[in-house]
Amino acid sequence: MAPLSLVASGLLLVALVAPVGGYDVLADWAGWALVVAALRRLPRASATRQRPVLVGLAVTAGLLSALLWFPLLHEALADVDPAIAWALSLPALLVTVLLAHELAAAAAGAHDPAPRRRWHLVRTVAVLVAVLPVLVYGAGLDQLEPLAFVLADLLILTVIVMLLVDARRPWAGGTPRDFGRSAARTARDS
């Protein structure tokens, strides 16, 4: 499977929620484990100096989500200041910012302007999503709260779709034969 497809699969696990007995069956920490594994598989040729930071932030987001997977901690967090929940979401948002930056740089290095522009736009929106809660909770601009939630939801969905769209591109570590074949058949044909 192409690395970006694996990142998209991990982020889909993070985005979806299936609560059973207070636990999320689609555990976010499992999604982050997929993301970390996929980030390590991205091609070295397109790597920037940000790659170790990106992996470290993904590990941090995974560890935080593992702690918050337990109902006792998750429910306690719901009862405190929403700014704390925002602060705990920052590593995940920073993963999106740095991943978009990394992919834009890789696309630019491969002289692929359309994905470069798209990933720059995603990076900008991710920064906006990270900053909006400061305005909502810190500056008291409550009327921006719905916008913050809608943008956050649209951001992760957009990132998942864009990862799948760009997964086959050579600069992203993909090949055309990564799709439509089983892993066993791909390994046998190699």
PDB file of C-alpha atoms in Angstrom, residues 1-168:
ATOM      1  CA  MET A   1       0.000   0.000   0.000  1.00  0.00           C
ATOM      2  CA  ALA A   2       1.234   3.489  -0.835  1.00  0.00           C
ATOM      3  CA  PRO A   3       2.419   5.531   2.169  1.00  0.00           C
ATOM      4  CA  LEU A   4      -0.149   8.291   1.667  1.00  0.00           C
ATOM      5  CA  SER A   5      -2.954   5.721   1.474  1.00  0.00           C
ATOM      6  CA  LEU A   6      -1.818   4.423   4.840  1.00  0.00           C
ATOM      7  CA  VAL A   7      -1.747   7.956   6.273  1.00  0.00           C
ATOM      8  CA  ALA A   8      -5.290   8.477   4.937  1.00  0.00           C
ATOM      9  CA  SER A   9      -6.419   5.197   6.537  1.00  0.00           C
ATOM     10  CA  GLY A  10      -4.942   6.247   9.867  1.00  0.00           C
ATOM     11  CA  LEU A  11      -6.546   9.682   9.746  1.00  0.00           C
ATOM     12  CA  LEU A  12      -9.872   8.070   8.873  1.00  0.00           C
ATOM     13  CA  LEU A  13      -9.620   6.020  12.072  1.00  0.00           C
ATOM     14  CA  VAL A  14      -8.874   9.234  13.947  1.00  0.00           C
ATOM     15  CA  ALA A  15     -11.812  11.061  12.347  1.00  0.00           C
ATOM     16  CA  LEU A  16     -14.430   8.352  12.872  1.00  0.00           C
ATOM     17  CA  VAL A  17     -15.969   7.663  16.255  1.00  0.00           C
ATOM     18  CA  ALA A  18     -17.767   4.441  17.219  1.00  0.00           C
ATOM     19  CA  PRO A  19     -18.436   4.566  20.975  1.00  0.00           C
ATOM     20  CA  VAL A  20     -19.145   1.319  22.803  1.00  0.00           C
ATOM     21  CA  GLY A  21     -19.264   1.340  26.594  1.00  0.00           C
ATOM     22  CA  GLY A  22     -17.456   4.678  26.760  1.00  0.00           C
ATOM     23  CA  TYR A  23     -14.598   3.502  24.537  1.00  0.00           C
ATOM     24  CA  ASP A  24     -14.103   4.398  20.890  1.00  0.00           C
ATOM     25  CA  VAL A  25     -13.912   1.072  19.034  1.00  0.00           C
ATOM     26  CA  LEU A  26     -12.111   2.891  16.217  1.00  0.00           C
ATOM     27  CA  ALA A  27      -9.357   3.979  18.581  1.00  0.00           C
ATOM     28  CA  ASP A  28      -7.557   7.156  17.574  1.00  0.00           C
ATOM     29  CA  TRP A  29      -4.261   5.779  18.873  1.00  0.00           C
ATOM     30  CA  ALA A  30      -4.490   2.933  16.333  1.00  0.00           C
ATOM     31  CA  GLY A  31      -4.992   5.514  13.593  1.00  0.00           C
ATOM     32  CA  TRP A  32      -1.961   7.441  14.766  1.00  0.00           C
ATOM     33  CA  ALA A  33       0.088   4.231  14.784  1.00  0.00           C
ATOM     34  CA  LEU A  34      -0.799   3.789  11.106  1.00  0.00           C
ATOM     35  CA  VAL A  35       0.123   7.405  10.409  1.00  0.00           C
ATOM     36  CA  VAL A  36       3.535   7.013  12.106  1.00  0.00           C
ATOM     37  CA  ALA A  37       4.251   3.787  10.194  1.00  0.00           C
ATOM     38  CA  ALA A  38       3.285   5.457   6.923  1.00  0.00           C
ATOM     39  CA  LEU A  39       5.336   8.598   7.561  1.00  0.00           C
ATOM     40  CA  ARG A  40       8.415   6.434   8.004  1.00  0.00           C
ATOM     41  CA  ARG A  41       7.724   4.897   4.574  1.00  0.00           C
ATOM     42  CA  LEU A  42       7.615   8.182   2.675  1.00  0.00           C
ATOM     43  CA  PRO A  43      10.487   8.482   0.188  1.00  0.00           C
ATOM     44  CA  ARG A  44      13.707   9.904   1.559  1.00  0.00           C
ATOM     45  CA  ALA A  45      14.334  11.834  -1.650  1.00  0.00           C
ATOM     46  CA  SER A  46      11.443  14.163  -0.887  1.00  0.00           C
ATOM     47  CA  ALA A  47      12.197  14.457   2.825  1.00  0.00           C
ATOM     48  CA  THR A  48      12.742  17.853   4.356  1.00  0.00           C
ATOM     49  CA  ARG A  49      14.333  18.727   7.661  1.00  0.00           C
ATOM     50  CA  GLN A  50      10.818  18.623   9.126  1.00  0.00           C
ATOM     51  CA  ARG A  51      10.405  14.827   8.803  1.00  0.00           C
ATOM     52  CA  PRO A  52      11.704  13.925  12.313  1.00  0.00           C
ATOM     53  CA  VAL A  53       9.530  16.666  13.811  1.00  0.00           C
ATOM     54  CA  LEU A  54       6.530  15.385  11.840  1.00  0.00           C
ATOM     55  CA  VAL A  55       7.014  11.827  13.097  1.00  0.00           C
ATOM     56  CA  GLY A  56       7.558  13.097  16.654  1.00  0.00           C
ATOM     57  CA  LEU A  57       4.335  15.120  16.562  1.00  0.00           C
ATOM     58  CA  ALA A  58       2.415  12.111  15.214  1.00  0.00           C
ATOM     59  CA  VAL A  59       3.806   9.975  18.047  1.00  0.00           C
ATOM     60  CA  THR A  60       2.810  12.687  20.546  1.00  0.00           C
ATOM     61  CA  ALA A  61      -0.706  12.882  19.071  1.00  0.00           C
ATOM     62  CA  GLY A  62      -0.942   9.094  19.317  1.00  0.00           C
ATOM     63  CA  LEU A  63       0.188   9.031  22.935  1.00  0.00           C
ATOM     64  CA  LEU A  64      -2.274  11.774  23.881  1.00  0.00           C
ATOM     65  CA  SER A  65      -5.099   9.964  22.126  1.00  0.00           C
ATOM     66  CA  ALA A  66      -4.136   6.726  23.890  1.00  0.00           C
ATOM     67  CA  LEU A  67      -4.482   8.484  27.243  1.00  0.00           C
ATOM     68  CA  LEU A  68      -7.776  10.072  26.257  1.00  0.00           C
ATOM     69  CA  TRP A  69      -9.133   6.749  24.957  1.00  0.00           C
ATOM     70  CA  PHE A  70     -10.015   5.789  28.535  1.00  0.00           C
ATOM     71  CA  PRO A  71     -13.522   7.019  29.451  1.00  0.00           C
ATOM     72  CA  LEU A  72     -12.430   8.291  32.863  1.00  0.00           C
ATOM     73  CA  LEU A  73      -9.941  10.737  31.334  1.00  0.00           C
ATOM     74  CA  HIS A  74     -12.064  11.590  28.308  1.00  0.00           C
ATOM     75  CA  GLU A  75     -15.135  12.409  30.428  1.00  0.00           C
ATOM     76  CA  ALA A  76     -13.079  14.450  32.889  1.00  0.00           C
ATOM     77  CA  LEU A  77     -11.716  16.511  30.005  1.00  0.00           C
ATOM     78  CA  ALA A  78     -15.229  17.243  28.760  1.00  0.00           C
ATOM     79  CA  ASP A  79     -16.048  18.889  32.102  1.00  0.00           C
ATOM     80  CA  VAL A  80     -13.116  21.329  32.129  1.00  0.00           C
ATOM     81  CA  ASP A  81     -12.227  24.383  30.108  1.00  0.00           C
ATOM     82  CA  PRO A  82     -12.520  23.784  26.322  1.00  0.00           C
ATOM     83  CA  ALA A  83      -9.181  25.548  25.902  1.00  0.00           C
ATOM     84  CA  ILE A  84      -7.511  22.500  27.462  1.00  0.00           C
ATOM     85  CA  ALA A  85      -9.108  20.214  24.874  1.00  0.00           C
ATOM     86  CA  TRP A  86      -7.872  22.601  22.183  1.00  0.00           C
ATOM     87  CA  ALA A  87      -4.338  22.524  23.604  1.00  0.00           C
ATOM     88  CA  LEU A  88      -4.379  18.723  23.598  1.00  0.00           C
ATOM     89  CA  SER A  89      -5.421  18.743  19.933  1.00  0.00           C
ATOM     90  CA  LEU A  90      -2.476  20.906  18.870  1.00  0.00           C
ATOM     91  CA  PRO A  91      -0.060  18.042  18.101  1.00  0.00           C
ATOM     92  CA  ALA A  92      -2.612  16.542  15.694  1.00  0.00           C
ATOM     93  CA  LEU A  93      -3.162  19.908  14.016  1.00  0.00           C
ATOM     94  CA  LEU A  94       0.576  20.484  13.771  1.00  0.00           C
ATOM     95  CA  VAL A  95       0.919  17.088  12.077  1.00  0.00           C
ATOM     96  CA  THR A  96      -1.507  18.351   9.440  1.00  0.00           C
ATOM     97  CA  VAL A  97       0.408  21.626   9.045  1.00  0.00           C
ATOM     98  CA  LEU A  98       3.793  19.916   8.692  1.00  0.00           C
ATOM     99  CA  LEU A  99       2.493  17.082   6.514  1.00  0.00           C
ATOM    100  CA  ALA A 100       0.930  19.614   4.143  1.00  0.00           C
ATOM    101  CA  HIS A 101       4.205  21.554   4.127  1.00  0.00           C
ATOM    102  CA  GLU A 102       6.218  18.382   3.458  1.00  0.00           C
ATOM    103  CA  LEU A 103       3.943  17.255   0.646  1.00  0.00           C
ATOM    104  CA  ALA A 104       3.910  20.727  -0.926  1.00  0.00           C
ATOM    105  CA  ALA A 105       7.720  20.722  -0.864  1.00  0.00           C
ATOM    106  CA  ALA A 106       7.830  17.242  -2.394  1.00  0.00           C
ATOM    107  CA  ALA A 107       5.408  18.271  -5.139  1.00  0.00           C
ATOM    108  CA  ALA A 108       7.435  21.430  -5.815  1.00  0.00           C
ATOM    109  CA  GLY A 109      10.619  19.361  -6.038  1.00  0.00           C
ATOM    110  CA  ALA A 110       8.911  17.123  -8.597  1.00  0.00           C
ATOM    111  CA  HIS A 111       7.675  20.181 -10.539  1.00  0.00           C
ATOM    112  CA  ASP A 112       4.039  19.227  -9.882  1.00  0.00           C
ATOM    113  CA  PRO A 113       2.359  22.623  -9.327  1.00  0.00           C
ATOM    114  CA  ALA A 114      -1.290  21.630  -8.775  1.00  0.00           C
ATOM    115  CA  PRO A 115      -0.664  19.427  -5.707  1.00  0.00           C
ATOM    116  CA  ARG A 116       1.837  21.969  -4.415  1.00  0.00           C
ATOM    117  CA  ARG A 117      -0.846  24.683  -4.453  1.00  0.00           C
ATOM    118  CA  ARG A 118      -3.451  22.391  -2.879  1.00  0.00           C
ATOM    119  CA  TRP A 119      -1.142  21.357  -0.037  1.00  0.00           C
ATOM    120  CA  HIS A 120      -0.161  24.991   0.593  1.00  0.00           C
ATOM    121  CA  LEU A 121      -3.868  25.838   0.892  1.00  0.00           C
ATOM    122  CA  VAL A 122      -4.373  22.930   3.324  1.00  0.00           C
ATOM    123  CA  ARG A 123      -1.422  24.150   5.384  1.00  0.00           C
ATOM    124  CA  THR A 124      -2.971  27.623   5.573  1.00  0.00           C
ATOM    125  CA  VAL A 125      -6.395  26.283   6.589  1.00  0.00           C
ATOM    126  CA  ALA A 126      -4.780  24.020   9.213  1.00  0.00           C
ATOM    127  CA  VAL A 127      -3.035  27.026  10.758  1.00  0.00           C
ATOM    128  CA  LEU A 128      -6.371  28.866  10.778  1.00  0.00           C
ATOM    129  CA  VAL A 129      -8.066  25.891  12.465  1.00  0.00           C
ATOM    130  CA  ALA A 130      -5.314  25.853  15.081  1.00  0.00           C
ATOM    131  CA  VAL A 131      -5.646  29.581  15.783  1.00  0.00           C
ATOM    132  CA  LEU A 132      -9.452  29.973  15.723  1.00  0.00           C
ATOM    133  CA  PRO A 133      -9.963  28.468  19.215  1.00  0.00           C
ATOM    134  CA  VAL A 134      -7.683  31.180  20.617  1.00  0.00           C
ATOM    135  CA  LEU A 135     -10.125  33.750  19.279  1.00  0.00           C
ATOM    136  CA  VAL A 136     -13.177  31.771  20.398  1.00  0.00           C
ATOM    137  CA  TYR A 137     -12.056  30.841  23.917  1.00  0.00           C
ATOM    138  CA  GLY A 138      -9.393  33.446  24.609  1.00  0.00           C
ATOM    139  CA  ALA A 139     -10.904  36.565  23.049  1.00  0.00           C
ATOM    140  CA  GLY A 140     -14.507  35.554  23.705  1.00  0.00           C
ATOM    141  CA  LEU A 141     -15.604  35.589  20.067  1.00  0.00           C
ATOM    142  CA  ASP A 142     -18.212  32.882  20.598  1.00  0.00           C
ATOM    143  CA  GLN A 143     -19.819  33.535  17.212  1.00  0.00           C
ATOM    144  CA  LEU A 144     -16.733  31.956  15.573  1.00  0.00           C
ATOM    145  CA  GLU A 145     -17.154  28.638  17.415  1.00  0.00           C
ATOM    146  CA  PRO A 146     -19.375  26.974  14.755  1.00  0.00           C
ATOM    147  CA  LEU A 147     -16.936  28.083  12.053  1.00  0.00           C
ATOM    148  CA  ALA A 148     -14.040  26.552  13.992  1.00  0.00           C
ATOM    149  CA  PHE A 149     -15.802  23.184  14.275  1.00  0.00           C
ATOM    150  CA  VAL A 150     -16.920  23.145  10.631  1.00  0.00           C
ATOM    151  CA  LEU A 151     -13.443  24.061   9.386  1.00  0.00           C
ATOM    152  CA  ALA A 152     -11.835  21.374  11.573  1.00  0.00           C
ATOM    153  CA  ASP A 153     -14.187  18.700  10.229  1.00  0.00           C
ATOM    154  CA  LEU A 154     -13.769  19.833   6.630  1.00  0.00           C
ATOM    155  CA  LEU A 155     -10.003  19.965   7.071  1.00  0.00           C
ATOM    156  CA  ILE A 156      -9.587  16.332   8.076  1.00  0.00           C
ATOM    157  CA  LEU A 157     -11.967  15.147   5.358  1.00  0.00           C
ATOM    158  CA  THR A 158     -10.134  17.219   2.748  1.00  0.00           C
ATOM    159  CA  VAL A 159      -6.757  15.933   3.891  1.00  0.00           C
ATOM    160  CA  ILE A 160      -7.942  12.311   3.685  1.00  0.00           C
ATOM    161  CA  VAL A 161      -9.279  12.805   0.153  1.00  0.00           C
ATOM    162  CA  MET A 162      -6.164  14.667  -1.001  1.00  0.00           C
ATOM    163  CA  LEU A 163      -3.900  11.976   0.452  1.00  0.00           C
ATOM    164  CA  LEU A 164      -5.779   9.363  -1.549  1.00  0.00           C
ATOM    165  CA  VAL A 165      -5.671  11.505  -4.702  1.00  0.00           C
ATOM    166  CA  ASP A 166      -1.902  12.047  -4.440  1.00  0.00           C
ATOM    167  CA  ALA A 167      -1.016   8.580  -3.142  1.00  0.00           C
ATOM    168  CA  ARG A 168       0.051   7.253  -6.544  1.00  0.00           C
TER     169      ARG A 168
END
